[in-house]
CSV table of C-alpha atoms and ligand atoms in Angstrom, one decimal:
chain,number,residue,atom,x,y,z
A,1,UNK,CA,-67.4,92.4,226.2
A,2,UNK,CA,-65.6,95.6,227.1
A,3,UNK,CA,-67.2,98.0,229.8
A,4,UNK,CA,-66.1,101.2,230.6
A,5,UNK,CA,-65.8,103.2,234.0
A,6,UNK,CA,-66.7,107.2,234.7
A,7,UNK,CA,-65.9,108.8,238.0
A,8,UNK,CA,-65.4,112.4,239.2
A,9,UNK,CA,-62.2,113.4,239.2
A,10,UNK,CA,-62.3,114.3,242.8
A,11,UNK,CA,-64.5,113.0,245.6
A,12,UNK,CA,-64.8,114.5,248.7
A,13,UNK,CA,-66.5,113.1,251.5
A,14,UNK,CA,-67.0,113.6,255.7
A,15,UNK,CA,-68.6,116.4,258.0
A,16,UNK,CA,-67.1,119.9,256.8
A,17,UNK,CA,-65.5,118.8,253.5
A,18,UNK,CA,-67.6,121.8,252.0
A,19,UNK,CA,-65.4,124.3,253.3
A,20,UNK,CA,-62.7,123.0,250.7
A,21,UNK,CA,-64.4,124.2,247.6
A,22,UNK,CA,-62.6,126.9,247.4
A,23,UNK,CA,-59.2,125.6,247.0
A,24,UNK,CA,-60.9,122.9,244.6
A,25,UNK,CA,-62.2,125.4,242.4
A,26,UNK,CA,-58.7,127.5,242.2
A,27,UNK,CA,-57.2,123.7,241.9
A,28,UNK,CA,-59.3,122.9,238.7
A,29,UNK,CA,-58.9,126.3,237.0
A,30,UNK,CA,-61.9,128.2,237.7
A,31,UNK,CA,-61.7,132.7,238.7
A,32,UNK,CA,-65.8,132.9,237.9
A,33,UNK,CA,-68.1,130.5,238.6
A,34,UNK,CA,-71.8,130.5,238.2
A,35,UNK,CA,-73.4,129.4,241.4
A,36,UNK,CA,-76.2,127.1,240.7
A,37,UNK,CA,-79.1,126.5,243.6
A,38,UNK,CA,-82.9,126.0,244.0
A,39,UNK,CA,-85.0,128.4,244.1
A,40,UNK,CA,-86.6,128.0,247.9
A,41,UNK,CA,-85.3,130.5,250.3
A,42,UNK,CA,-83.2,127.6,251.6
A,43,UNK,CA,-81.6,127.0,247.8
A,44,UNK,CA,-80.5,130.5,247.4
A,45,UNK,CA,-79.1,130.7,250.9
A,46,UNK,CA,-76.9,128.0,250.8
A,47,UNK,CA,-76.0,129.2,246.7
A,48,UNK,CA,-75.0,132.6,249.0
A,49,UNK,CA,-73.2,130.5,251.3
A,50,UNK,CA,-71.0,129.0,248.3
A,51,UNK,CA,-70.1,132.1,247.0
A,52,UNK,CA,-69.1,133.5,250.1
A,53,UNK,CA,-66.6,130.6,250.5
A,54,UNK,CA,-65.5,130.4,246.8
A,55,UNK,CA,-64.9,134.5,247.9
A,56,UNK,CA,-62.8,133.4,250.9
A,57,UNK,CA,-60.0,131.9,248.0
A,58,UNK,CA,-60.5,134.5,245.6
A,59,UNK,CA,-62.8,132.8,243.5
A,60,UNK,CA,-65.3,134.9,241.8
A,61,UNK,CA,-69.1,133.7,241.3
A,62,UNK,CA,-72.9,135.0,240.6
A,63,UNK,CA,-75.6,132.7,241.7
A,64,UNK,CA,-78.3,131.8,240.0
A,65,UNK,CA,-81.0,130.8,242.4
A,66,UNK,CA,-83.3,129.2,239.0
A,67,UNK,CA,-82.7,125.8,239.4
A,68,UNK,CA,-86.5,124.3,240.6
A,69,UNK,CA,-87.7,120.4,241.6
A,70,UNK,CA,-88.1,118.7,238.3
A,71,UNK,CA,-85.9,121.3,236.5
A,72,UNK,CA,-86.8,122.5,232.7
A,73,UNK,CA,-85.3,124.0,229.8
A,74,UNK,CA,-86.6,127.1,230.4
A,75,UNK,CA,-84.5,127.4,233.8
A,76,UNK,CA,-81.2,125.6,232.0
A,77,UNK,CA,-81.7,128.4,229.6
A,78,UNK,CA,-82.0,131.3,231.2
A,79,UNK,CA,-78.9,129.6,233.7
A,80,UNK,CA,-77.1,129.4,230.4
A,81,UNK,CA,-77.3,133.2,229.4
A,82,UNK,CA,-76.4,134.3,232.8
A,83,UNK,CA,-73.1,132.1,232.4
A,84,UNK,CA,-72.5,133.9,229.4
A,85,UNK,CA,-73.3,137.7,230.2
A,86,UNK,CA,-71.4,137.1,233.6
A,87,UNK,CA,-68.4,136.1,231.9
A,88,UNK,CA,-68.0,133.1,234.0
A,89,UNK,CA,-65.5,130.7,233.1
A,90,UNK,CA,-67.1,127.2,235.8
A,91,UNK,CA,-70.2,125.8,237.0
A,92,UNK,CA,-71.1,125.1,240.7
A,93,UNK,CA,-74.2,123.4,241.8
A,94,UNK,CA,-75.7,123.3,245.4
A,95,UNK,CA,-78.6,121.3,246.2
A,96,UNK,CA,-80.6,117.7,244.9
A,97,UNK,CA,-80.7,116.6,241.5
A,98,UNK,CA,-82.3,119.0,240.6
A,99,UNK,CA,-79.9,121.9,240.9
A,100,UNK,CA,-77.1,119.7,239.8
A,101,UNK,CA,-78.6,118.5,236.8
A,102,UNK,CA,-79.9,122.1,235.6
A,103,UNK,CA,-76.2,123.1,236.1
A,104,UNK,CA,-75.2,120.1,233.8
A,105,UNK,CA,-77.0,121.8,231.2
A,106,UNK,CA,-76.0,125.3,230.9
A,107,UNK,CA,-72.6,123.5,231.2
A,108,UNK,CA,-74.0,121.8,227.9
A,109,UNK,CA,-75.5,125.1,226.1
A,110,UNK,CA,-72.2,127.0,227.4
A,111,UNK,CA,-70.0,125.5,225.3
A,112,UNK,CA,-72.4,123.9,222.5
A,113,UNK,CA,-75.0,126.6,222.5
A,114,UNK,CA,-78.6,125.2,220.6
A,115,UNK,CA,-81.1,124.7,223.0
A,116,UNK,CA,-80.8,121.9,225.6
A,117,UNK,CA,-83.5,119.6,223.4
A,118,UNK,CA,-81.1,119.4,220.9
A,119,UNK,CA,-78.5,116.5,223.4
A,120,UNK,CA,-81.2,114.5,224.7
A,121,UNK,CA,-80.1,111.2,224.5
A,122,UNK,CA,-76.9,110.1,224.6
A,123,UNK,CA,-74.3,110.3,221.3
A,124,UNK,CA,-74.0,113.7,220.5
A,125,UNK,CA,-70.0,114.2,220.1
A,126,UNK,CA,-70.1,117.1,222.5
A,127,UNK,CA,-67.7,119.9,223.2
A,128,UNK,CA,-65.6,119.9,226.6
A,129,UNK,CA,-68.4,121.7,229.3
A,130,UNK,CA,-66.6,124.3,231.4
A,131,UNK,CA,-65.0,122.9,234.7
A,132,UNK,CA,-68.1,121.6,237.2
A,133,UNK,CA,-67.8,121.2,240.8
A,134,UNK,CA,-71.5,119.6,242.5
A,135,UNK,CA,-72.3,120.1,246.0
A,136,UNK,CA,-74.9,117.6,247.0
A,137,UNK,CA,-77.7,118.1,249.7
A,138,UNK,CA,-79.9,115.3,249.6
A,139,UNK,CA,-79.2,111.7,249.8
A,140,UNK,CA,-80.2,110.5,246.7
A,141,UNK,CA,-79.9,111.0,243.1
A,142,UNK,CA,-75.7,110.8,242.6
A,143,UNK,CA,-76.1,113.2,240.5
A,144,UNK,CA,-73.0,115.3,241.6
A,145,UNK,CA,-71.3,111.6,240.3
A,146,UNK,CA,-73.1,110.6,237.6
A,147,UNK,CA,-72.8,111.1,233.5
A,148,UNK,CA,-76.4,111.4,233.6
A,149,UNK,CA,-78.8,114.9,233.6
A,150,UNK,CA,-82.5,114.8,233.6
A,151,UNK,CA,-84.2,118.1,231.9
A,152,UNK,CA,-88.2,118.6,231.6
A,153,UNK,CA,-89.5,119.4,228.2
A,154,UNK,CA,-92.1,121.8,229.1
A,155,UNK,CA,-93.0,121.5,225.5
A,156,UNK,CA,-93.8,117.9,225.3
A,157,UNK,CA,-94.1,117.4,229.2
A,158,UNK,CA,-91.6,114.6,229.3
A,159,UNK,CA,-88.4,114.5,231.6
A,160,UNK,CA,-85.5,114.5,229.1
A,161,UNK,CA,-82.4,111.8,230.0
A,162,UNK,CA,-78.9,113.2,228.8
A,163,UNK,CA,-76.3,110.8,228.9
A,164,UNK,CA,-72.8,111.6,227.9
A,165,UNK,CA,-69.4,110.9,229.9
A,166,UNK,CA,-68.8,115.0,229.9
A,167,UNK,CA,-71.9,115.0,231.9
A,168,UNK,CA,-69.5,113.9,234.7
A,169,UNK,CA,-68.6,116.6,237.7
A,170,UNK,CA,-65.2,117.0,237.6
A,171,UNK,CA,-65.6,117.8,242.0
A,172,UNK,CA,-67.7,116.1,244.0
A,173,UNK,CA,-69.1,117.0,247.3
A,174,UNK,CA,-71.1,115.1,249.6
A,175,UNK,CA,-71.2,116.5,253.1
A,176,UNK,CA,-73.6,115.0,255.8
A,177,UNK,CA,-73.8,118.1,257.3
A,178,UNK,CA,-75.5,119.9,254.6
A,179,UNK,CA,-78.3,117.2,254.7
A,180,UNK,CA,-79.8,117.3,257.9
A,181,UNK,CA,-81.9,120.4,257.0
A,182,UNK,CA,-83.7,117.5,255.0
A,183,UNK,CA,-87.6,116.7,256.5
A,184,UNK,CA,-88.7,113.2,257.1
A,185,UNK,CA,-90.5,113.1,253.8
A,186,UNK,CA,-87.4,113.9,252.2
A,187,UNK,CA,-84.9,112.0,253.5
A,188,UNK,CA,-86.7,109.2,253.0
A,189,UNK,CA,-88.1,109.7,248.9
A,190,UNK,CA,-84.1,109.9,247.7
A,191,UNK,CA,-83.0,107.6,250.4
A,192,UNK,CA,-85.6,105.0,248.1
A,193,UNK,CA,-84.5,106.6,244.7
A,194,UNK,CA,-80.4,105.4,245.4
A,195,UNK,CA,-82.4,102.1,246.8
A,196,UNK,CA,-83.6,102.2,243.8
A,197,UNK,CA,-80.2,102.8,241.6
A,198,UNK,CA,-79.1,99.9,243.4
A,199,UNK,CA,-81.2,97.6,242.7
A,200,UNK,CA,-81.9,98.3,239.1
A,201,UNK,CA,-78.0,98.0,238.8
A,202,UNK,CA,-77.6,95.1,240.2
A,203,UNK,CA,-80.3,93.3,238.1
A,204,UNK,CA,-79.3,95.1,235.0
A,205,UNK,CA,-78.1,93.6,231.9
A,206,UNK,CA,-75.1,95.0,231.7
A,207,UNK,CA,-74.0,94.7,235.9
A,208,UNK,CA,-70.3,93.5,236.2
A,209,UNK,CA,-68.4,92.9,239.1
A,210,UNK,CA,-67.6,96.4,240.1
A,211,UNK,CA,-71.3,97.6,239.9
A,212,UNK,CA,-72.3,94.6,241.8
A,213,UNK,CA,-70.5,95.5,244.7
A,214,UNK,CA,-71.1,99.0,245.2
A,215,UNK,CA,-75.0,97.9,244.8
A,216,UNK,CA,-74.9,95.6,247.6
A,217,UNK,CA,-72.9,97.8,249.8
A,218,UNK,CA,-74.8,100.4,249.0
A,219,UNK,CA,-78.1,98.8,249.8
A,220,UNK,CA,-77.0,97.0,252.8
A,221,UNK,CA,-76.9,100.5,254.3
A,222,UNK,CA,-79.4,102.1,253.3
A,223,UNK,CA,-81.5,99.1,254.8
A,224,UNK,CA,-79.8,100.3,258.1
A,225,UNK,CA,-79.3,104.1,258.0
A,226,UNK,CA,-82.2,105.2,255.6
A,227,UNK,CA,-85.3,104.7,258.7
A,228,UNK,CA,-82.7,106.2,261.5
A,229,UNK,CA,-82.1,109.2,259.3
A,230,UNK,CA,-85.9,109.5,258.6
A,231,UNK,CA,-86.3,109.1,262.7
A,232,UNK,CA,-83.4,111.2,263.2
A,233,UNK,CA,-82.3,114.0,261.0
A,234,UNK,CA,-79.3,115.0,263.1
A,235,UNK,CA,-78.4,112.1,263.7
A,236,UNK,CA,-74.8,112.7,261.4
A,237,UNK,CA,-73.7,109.0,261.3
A,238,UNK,CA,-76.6,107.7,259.8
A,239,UNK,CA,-76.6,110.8,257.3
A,240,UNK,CA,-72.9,110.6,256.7
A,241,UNK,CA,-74.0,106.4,255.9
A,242,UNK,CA,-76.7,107.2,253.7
A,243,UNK,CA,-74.1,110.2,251.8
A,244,UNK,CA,-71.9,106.9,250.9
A,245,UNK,CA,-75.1,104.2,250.1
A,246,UNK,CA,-76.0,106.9,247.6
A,247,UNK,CA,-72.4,107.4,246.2
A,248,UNK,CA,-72.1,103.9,246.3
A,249,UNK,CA,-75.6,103.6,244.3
A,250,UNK,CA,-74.4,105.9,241.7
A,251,UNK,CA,-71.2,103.8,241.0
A,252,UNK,CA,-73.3,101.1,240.2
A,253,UNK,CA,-75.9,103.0,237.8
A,254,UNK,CA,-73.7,105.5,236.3
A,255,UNK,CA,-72.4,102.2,235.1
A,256,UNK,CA,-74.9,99.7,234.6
A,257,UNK,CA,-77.1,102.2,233.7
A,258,UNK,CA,-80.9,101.2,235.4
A,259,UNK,CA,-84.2,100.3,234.3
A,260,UNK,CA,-88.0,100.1,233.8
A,261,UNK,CA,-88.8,101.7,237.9
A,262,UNK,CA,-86.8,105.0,236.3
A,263,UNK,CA,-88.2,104.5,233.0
A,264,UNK,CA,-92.1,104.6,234.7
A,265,UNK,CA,-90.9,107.1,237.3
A,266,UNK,CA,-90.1,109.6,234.8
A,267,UNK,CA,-93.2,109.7,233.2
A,268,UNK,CA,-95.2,110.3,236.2
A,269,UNK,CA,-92.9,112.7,237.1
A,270,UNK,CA,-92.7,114.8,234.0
A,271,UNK,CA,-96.6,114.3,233.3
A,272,UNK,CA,-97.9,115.7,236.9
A,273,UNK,CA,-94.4,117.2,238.0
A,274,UNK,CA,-94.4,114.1,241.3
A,275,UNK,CA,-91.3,113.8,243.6
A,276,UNK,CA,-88.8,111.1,240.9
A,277,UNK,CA,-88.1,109.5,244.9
A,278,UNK,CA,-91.6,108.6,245.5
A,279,UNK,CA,-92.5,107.6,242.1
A,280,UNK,CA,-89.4,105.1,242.0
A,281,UNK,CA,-90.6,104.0,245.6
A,282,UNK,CA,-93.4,103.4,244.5
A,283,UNK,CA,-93.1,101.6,241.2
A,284,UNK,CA,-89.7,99.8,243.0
A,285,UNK,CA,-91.6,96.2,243.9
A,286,UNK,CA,-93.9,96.0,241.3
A,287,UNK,CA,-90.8,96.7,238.4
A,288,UNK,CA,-89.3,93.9,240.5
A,289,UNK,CA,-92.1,91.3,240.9
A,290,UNK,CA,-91.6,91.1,237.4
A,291,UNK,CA,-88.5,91.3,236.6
A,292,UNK,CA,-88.1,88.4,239.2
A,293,UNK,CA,-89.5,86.0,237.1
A,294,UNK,CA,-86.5,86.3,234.7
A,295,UNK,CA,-83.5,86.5,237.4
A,296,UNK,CA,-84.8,85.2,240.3
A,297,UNK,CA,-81.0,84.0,241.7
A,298,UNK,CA,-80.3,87.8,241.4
A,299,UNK,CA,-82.6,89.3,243.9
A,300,UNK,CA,-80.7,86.7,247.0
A,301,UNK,CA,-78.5,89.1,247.2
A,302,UNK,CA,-80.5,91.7,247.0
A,303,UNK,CA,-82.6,89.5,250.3
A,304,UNK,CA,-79.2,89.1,252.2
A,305,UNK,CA,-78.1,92.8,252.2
A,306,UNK,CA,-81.5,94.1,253.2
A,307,UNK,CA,-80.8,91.7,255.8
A,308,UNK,CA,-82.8,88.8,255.2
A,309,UNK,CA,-81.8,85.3,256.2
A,310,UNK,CA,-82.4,83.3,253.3
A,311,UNK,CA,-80.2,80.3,254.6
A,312,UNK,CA,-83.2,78.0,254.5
A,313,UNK,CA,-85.2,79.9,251.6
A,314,UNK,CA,-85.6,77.9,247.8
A,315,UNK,CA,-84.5,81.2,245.6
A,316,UNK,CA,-88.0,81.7,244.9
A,317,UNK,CA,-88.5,82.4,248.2
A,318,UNK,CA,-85.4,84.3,249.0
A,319,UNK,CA,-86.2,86.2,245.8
A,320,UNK,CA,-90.1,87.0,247.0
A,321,UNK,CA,-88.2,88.2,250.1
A,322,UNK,CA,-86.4,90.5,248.9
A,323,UNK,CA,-89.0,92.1,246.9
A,324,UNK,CA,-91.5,91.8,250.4
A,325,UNK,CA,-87.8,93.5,252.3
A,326,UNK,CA,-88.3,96.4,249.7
A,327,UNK,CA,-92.0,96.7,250.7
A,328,UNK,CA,-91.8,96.8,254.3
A,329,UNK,CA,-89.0,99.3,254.1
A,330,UNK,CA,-91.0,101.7,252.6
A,331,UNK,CA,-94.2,101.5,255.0
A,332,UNK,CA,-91.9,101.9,257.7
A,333,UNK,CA,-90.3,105.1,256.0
A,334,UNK,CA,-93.8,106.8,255.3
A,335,UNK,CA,-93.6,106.0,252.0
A,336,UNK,CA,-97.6,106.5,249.9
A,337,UNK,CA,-98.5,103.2,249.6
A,338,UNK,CA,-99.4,103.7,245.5
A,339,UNK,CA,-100.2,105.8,243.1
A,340,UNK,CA,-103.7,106.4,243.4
A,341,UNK,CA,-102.4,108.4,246.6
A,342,UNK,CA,-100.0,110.6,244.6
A,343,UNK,CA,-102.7,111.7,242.0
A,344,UNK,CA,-102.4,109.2,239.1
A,345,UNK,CA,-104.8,108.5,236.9
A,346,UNK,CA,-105.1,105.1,234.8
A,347,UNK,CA,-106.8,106.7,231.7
A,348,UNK,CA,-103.4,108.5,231.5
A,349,UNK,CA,-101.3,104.9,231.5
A,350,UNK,CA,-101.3,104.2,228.3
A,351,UNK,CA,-99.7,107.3,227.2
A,352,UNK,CA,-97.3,107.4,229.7
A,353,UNK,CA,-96.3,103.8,229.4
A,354,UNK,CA,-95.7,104.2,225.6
A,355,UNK,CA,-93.5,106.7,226.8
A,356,UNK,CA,-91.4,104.5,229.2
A,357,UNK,CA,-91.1,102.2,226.2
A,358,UNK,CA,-88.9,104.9,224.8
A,359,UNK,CA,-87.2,106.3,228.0
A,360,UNK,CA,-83.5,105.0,227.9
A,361,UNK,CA,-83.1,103.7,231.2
A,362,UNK,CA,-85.5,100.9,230.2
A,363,UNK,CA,-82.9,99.4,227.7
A,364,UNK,CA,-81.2,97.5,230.6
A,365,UNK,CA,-84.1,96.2,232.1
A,366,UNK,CA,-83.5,92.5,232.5
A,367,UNK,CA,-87.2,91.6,231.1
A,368,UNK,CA,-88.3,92.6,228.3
A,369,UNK,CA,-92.1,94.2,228.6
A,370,UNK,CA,-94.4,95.0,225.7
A,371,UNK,CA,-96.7,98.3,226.0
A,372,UNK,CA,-99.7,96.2,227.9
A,373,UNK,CA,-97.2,94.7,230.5
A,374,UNK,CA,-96.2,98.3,231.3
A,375,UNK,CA,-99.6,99.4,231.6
A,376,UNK,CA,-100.1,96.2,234.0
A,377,UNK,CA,-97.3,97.2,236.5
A,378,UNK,CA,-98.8,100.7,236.2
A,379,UNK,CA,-102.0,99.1,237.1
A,380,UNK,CA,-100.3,97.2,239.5
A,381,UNK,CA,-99.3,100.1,241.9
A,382,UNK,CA,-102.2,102.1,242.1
G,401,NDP,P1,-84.5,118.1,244.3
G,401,NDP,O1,-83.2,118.5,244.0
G,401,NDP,O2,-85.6,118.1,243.3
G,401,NDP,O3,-85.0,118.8,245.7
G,401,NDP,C1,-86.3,118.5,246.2
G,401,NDP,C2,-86.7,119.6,247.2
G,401,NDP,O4,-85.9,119.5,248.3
G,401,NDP,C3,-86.5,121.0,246.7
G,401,NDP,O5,-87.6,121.8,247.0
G,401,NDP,C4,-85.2,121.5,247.3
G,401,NDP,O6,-85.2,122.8,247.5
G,401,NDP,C5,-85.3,120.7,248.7
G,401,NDP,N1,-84.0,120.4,249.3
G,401,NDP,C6,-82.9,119.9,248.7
G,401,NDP,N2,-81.9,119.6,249.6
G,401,NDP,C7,-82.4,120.0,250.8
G,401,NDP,C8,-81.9,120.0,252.1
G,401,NDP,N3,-80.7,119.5,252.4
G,401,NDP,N4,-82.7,120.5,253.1
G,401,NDP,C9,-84.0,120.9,252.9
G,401,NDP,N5,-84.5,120.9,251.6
G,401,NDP,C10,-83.7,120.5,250.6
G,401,NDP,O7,-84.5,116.5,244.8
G,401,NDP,P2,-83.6,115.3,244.4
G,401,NDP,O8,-82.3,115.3,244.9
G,401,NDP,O9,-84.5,114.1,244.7
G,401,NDP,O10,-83.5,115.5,242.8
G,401,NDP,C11,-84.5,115.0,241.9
G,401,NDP,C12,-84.2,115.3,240.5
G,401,NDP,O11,-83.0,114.6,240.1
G,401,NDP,C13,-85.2,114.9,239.5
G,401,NDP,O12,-85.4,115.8,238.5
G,401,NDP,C14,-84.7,113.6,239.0
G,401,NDP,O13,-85.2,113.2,237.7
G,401,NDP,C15,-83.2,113.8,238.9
G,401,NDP,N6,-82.3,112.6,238.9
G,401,NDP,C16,-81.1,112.8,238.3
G,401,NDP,C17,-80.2,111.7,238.3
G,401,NDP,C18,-78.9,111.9,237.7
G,401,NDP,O14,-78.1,111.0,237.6
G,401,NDP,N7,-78.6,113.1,237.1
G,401,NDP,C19,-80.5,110.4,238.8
G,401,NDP,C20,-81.8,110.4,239.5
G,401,NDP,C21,-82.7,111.5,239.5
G,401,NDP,P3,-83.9,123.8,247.2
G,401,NDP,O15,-83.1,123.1,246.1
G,401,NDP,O16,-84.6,125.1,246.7
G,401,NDP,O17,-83.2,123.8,248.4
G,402,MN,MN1,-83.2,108.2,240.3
């Protein structure tokens, strides 16, 4: 079987490493970049902040403050003419996924043009997107790391997955200090969605050695960091900690891709526009009580690096563990307890679980599960 790897070209990571953008951006080629951010007051400060230091080596920019949670084609769009009618020639993003995937696709309709519906998927021989440097501020999705993009169809009301290795930032950025502006509820919905890259890697199909290891690492320290950055927000070790856990968690999706928690999570998310780190926290334990049934010897790991001692556990018990680990790191975190609580309703399951059938990320998943078993885990985490 032969795998393949993607990483940025450049990583930078550490307190400050922000201020380098600049000479990264002049480094890759860029003299106009379109600044991509949220659209809170806080999103379009720190886009302002960006430019001003892209300013600071001569590097041009316009910021486009359009990037919202959940992000749709409407916003890549509109990004997308900006990028054109400012004559820019790179893409920055600052902020979550959100931000960073919306700037993924103008990258996309920049040099492809159609409309952003026409890549979902993965397979669509695309042309080279202008250079992208991501600055990420939550801790999290990997996006600034990752081949991946996630779009809303406001049409259909679905969250689009693009997959294609051009997807990949050529820069990125992840400094702790731009993440302890993130509230307790924040910090600790993506802390569970790279808990949750990580585990769905590691009991993928198609893990190999290299995914493995960045999954464990990656959740032993989230098990750590994740409640004293929740406690803590300034606490800068345990946010520079949970910068690398989510790094490390995108290693091991970007290549092991994931499964049915992100298949499920993005059809509650697209459906009633819900936070994807809560709906994977969620859905994490009950995705995994299943799949457990099929791998069990894979979730001891998963026990010992939430820091379990499974020395005198059977693997059914050590595998039970780990699932129970997941649990009680939630609670502690202040994660909703199901999905009753976040407003879903079961007369919607059946659509939205013939929908997860179709969502890529399930591929991977190491158990197979027909529409009704879908609708059961569902069920299940109400
Ligand atoms: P978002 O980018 O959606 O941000 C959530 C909210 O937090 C926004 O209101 C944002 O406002 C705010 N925010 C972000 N950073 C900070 C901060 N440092 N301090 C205070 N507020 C902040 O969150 P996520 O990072 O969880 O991204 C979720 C999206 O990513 C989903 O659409 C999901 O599907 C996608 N995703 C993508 C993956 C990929 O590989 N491409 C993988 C997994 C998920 P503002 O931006 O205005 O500051
Ligand atoms: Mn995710």
């Amino acid at each position: 079987m032969v795998y393949t790897y993607y990483n940025p070209k450049v990583a930078l990571m550490g307190a400050g490493c922000v201020k380098e953008i600049g000479n990264q951006a002049r480094e890759i080629g860029g003299t106009k970049a379109l600044v991509v951010c949220g659209v809170s007051k806080h999103g379009e400060k720190l886009g302002k902040e960006i430019a001003a230091l892209l300013k600071d080596s001569n590097v041009a920019s316009a910021v486009y403050a359009g990037a919202e949670p959940n992000p749709t084609d409407t916003s890549v769009h509109n990004g997308a003419e900006m990028y054109a009618r400012e004559s820019c020639d790179m893409v920055v993003a600052v902020g979550g996924g959100s931000p960073m995937d919306c700037a993924k696709g103008i990258g996309i309709i920049a040099t492809n043009g159609g409309k952003i519906s026409d890549y979902e998927g993965a397979g669509h021989n695309l042309k080279p997107l202008p250079p992208l440097i991501t600055v990420n501020t939550t801790a999290g999705t990997a996006s600034e790391m990752t081949s991946f993009a996630v779009i809303t169809d406001t049409g259909r009301h679905i969250k689009m997955a693009l997959i294609d290795w051009r997807l990949t930032p050529d820069v990125a950025i992840n400094d702790p200090e731009l993440m302890v502006s993130m509230p307790p509820a924040l910090t600790a919905a993506t802390g569970m969605d790279a808990l949750t890259h990580s585990v769905e890697a590691f009991v993928s199909t198609i893990a190999t050695p290299v995914t493995d290891a960045a999954a464990l690492k990656s959740i032993e320290l989230i098990a750590e960091y994740l409640p004293k950055a929740v406690n803590d927000g300034t606490n800068i070790e345990a946010r520079e900690m949970m910068a690398y856990a989510e790094y490390l968690a995108g290693i091991a999706f970007n290549n092991a891709s994931l499964g049915y928690v992100h298949a499920m999570a993005h059809q509650l998310g697209g459906f009633y526009n819900l936070p994807h780190g809560v709906c994977n926290a969620i859905l994490l334990p009950h995705v995994q009580a299943f799949n457990k049934e099929a791998v069990p010897e894979r979730f001891v790991p998963i026990a010992q690096a939430m820091g379990v001692d499974v020395s005198k556990m059977s693997t059914d018990e050590a595998a039970g563990a780990a699932i129970d680990a997941i649990k009680a790191l939630a609670a502690d975190i202040g994660i909703p307890s199901g999905l009753a609580e976040i407003g879903a309703k079961e007369e919607d399951f059946p659509v939205l679980a013939e929908n997860a059938m179709k969502d890529v990320c399930g591929m991977t998943n190491p158990r197979e599960a027909d529409l009704d078993e879908i609708i059961a885990i569902y069920k299940s985490a109400m």
